[in-house]
């Protein structure tokens, strides 16, 4: 588990994970919505596992329901770790 | 009284390559898809046919079904637009085991990394109905969809049940078939533990030296339609599901009844359902696994129902045993063979066995003569658990 949960570190994790789900790297930005990226609840469950592995932050079902954009996900992880 | 059910498209992914015609043409030419004792789909690269996301979202057995379904829909002329209300189209795809590769991978993750690391995709990929669900979703099918699990009879059961779905009026058309991807460490070890697999790695159905089956993988999909509706839309008719018969041995978990009585019952029912007699059958596509017990019992059964003169051959001699996909892959190959009036060969047949004295079409395809009539074949599929499913197939 990585110890840093800076916005930059979490962004790197999320940006690195999304292409595994078939997202084009050029489409990824903080403002991009998961809906537009065709990232659904199953992908977000996997993303949660990756985030927990890297940053030790657990995202639950309620959390996942709240986040709409890539930026939302990054901010939630950073805040949760603080 | 029964509605006629016709086939308007098919697709396949098998150890002989990608495509239904590739399967049939290579088998007819005597090509073997078995290498190092295994029938693997080496020419299949899922990324050539599916997006990255689709590949990730599908166990290999589902990938076979998806790619076969694309081919089948194209051939039926369904790829641009469904010809019927989506609520009136069903999807019924059989498998013997389902996503066992996903299951094994998930168990490894569980043991090595812990419960928190098991993929959320594990269940939707491993479930036996995953292929039926994925194919229905891919093509927007909203009628009945489910999977039939009856071991090595699943493909034939699915096609037969799909035909019934149309005959009863529950659907105008059904996407059906079978799929299997069980060339995994656990499945292979388990079949070996049963002493069911060939030690020599050679599939030689009906031969005196046969010593078990060779495992294979793949899938096949057929498009079945209500004949009247298919003709009304000007579809090309590739063949007819003329009859279907099924039965159970009620005898043993893995061994067939030595007198073949369950198989006899299923074959007779299929013929009766089609309204044909034994003399009408031009060819039998045998279950022909290359196991000592099956090939003997099946020979007894075929003799009982059809006598000794009908040509009989086994596709498993070329691609191995595709388990729950076998019945579907064999139905596709049989329909193409009947169209051409060809009996494809039983490969590796060299040594006649005592009592196994049918015409097994050894090693070379043979031309058949249907005397100007439609070509009628039986395709047999029998599964562990004592399940028997027989299709009566007809080509114009």
Tab-separated table of C-alpha atoms in Angstrom, chain A residues 19-22 38 40 42-43 45-46 49 53, chain B residues 52-53 56-57 115-121 124:
chain	number	residue	atom	x	y	z
A	19	UNK	CA	-7.638	2.436	-19.588
A	20	UNK	CA	-7.887	-1.129	-18.213
A	21	UNK	CA	-11.645	-0.748	-18.490
A	22	UNK	CA	-11.412	0.241	-22.139
A	38	UNK	CA	-18.772	4.285	-20.312
A	40	UNK	CA	-20.344	1.582	-15.060
A	42	UNK	CA	-18.900	-2.914	-12.222
A	43	UNK	CA	-15.911	-0.868	-13.377
A	45	UNK	CA	-16.243	-1.626	-8.052
A	46	UNK	CA	-12.959	-2.653	-9.632
A	49	UNK	CA	-10.360	-2.207	-5.215
A	53	UNK	CA	-4.830	-1.367	-2.736
B	52	UNK	CA	-11.255	-4.187	-24.946
B	53	UNK	CA	-14.206	-3.709	-22.618
B	56	UNK	CA	-12.809	-7.998	-20.156
B	57	UNK	CA	-16.514	-8.463	-19.532
B	115	UNK	CA	-11.257	-12.007	-0.147
B	116	UNK	CA	-11.042	-8.244	-0.746
B	117	UNK	CA	-9.182	-8.782	-3.989
B	118	UNK	CA	-11.680	-11.078	-5.699
B	119	UNK	CA	-12.962	-9.333	-8.824
B	120	UNK	CA	-16.506	-7.984	-8.887
B	121	UNK	CA	-16.621	-9.430	-12.396
B	124	UNK	CA	-21.155	-12.272	-13.902
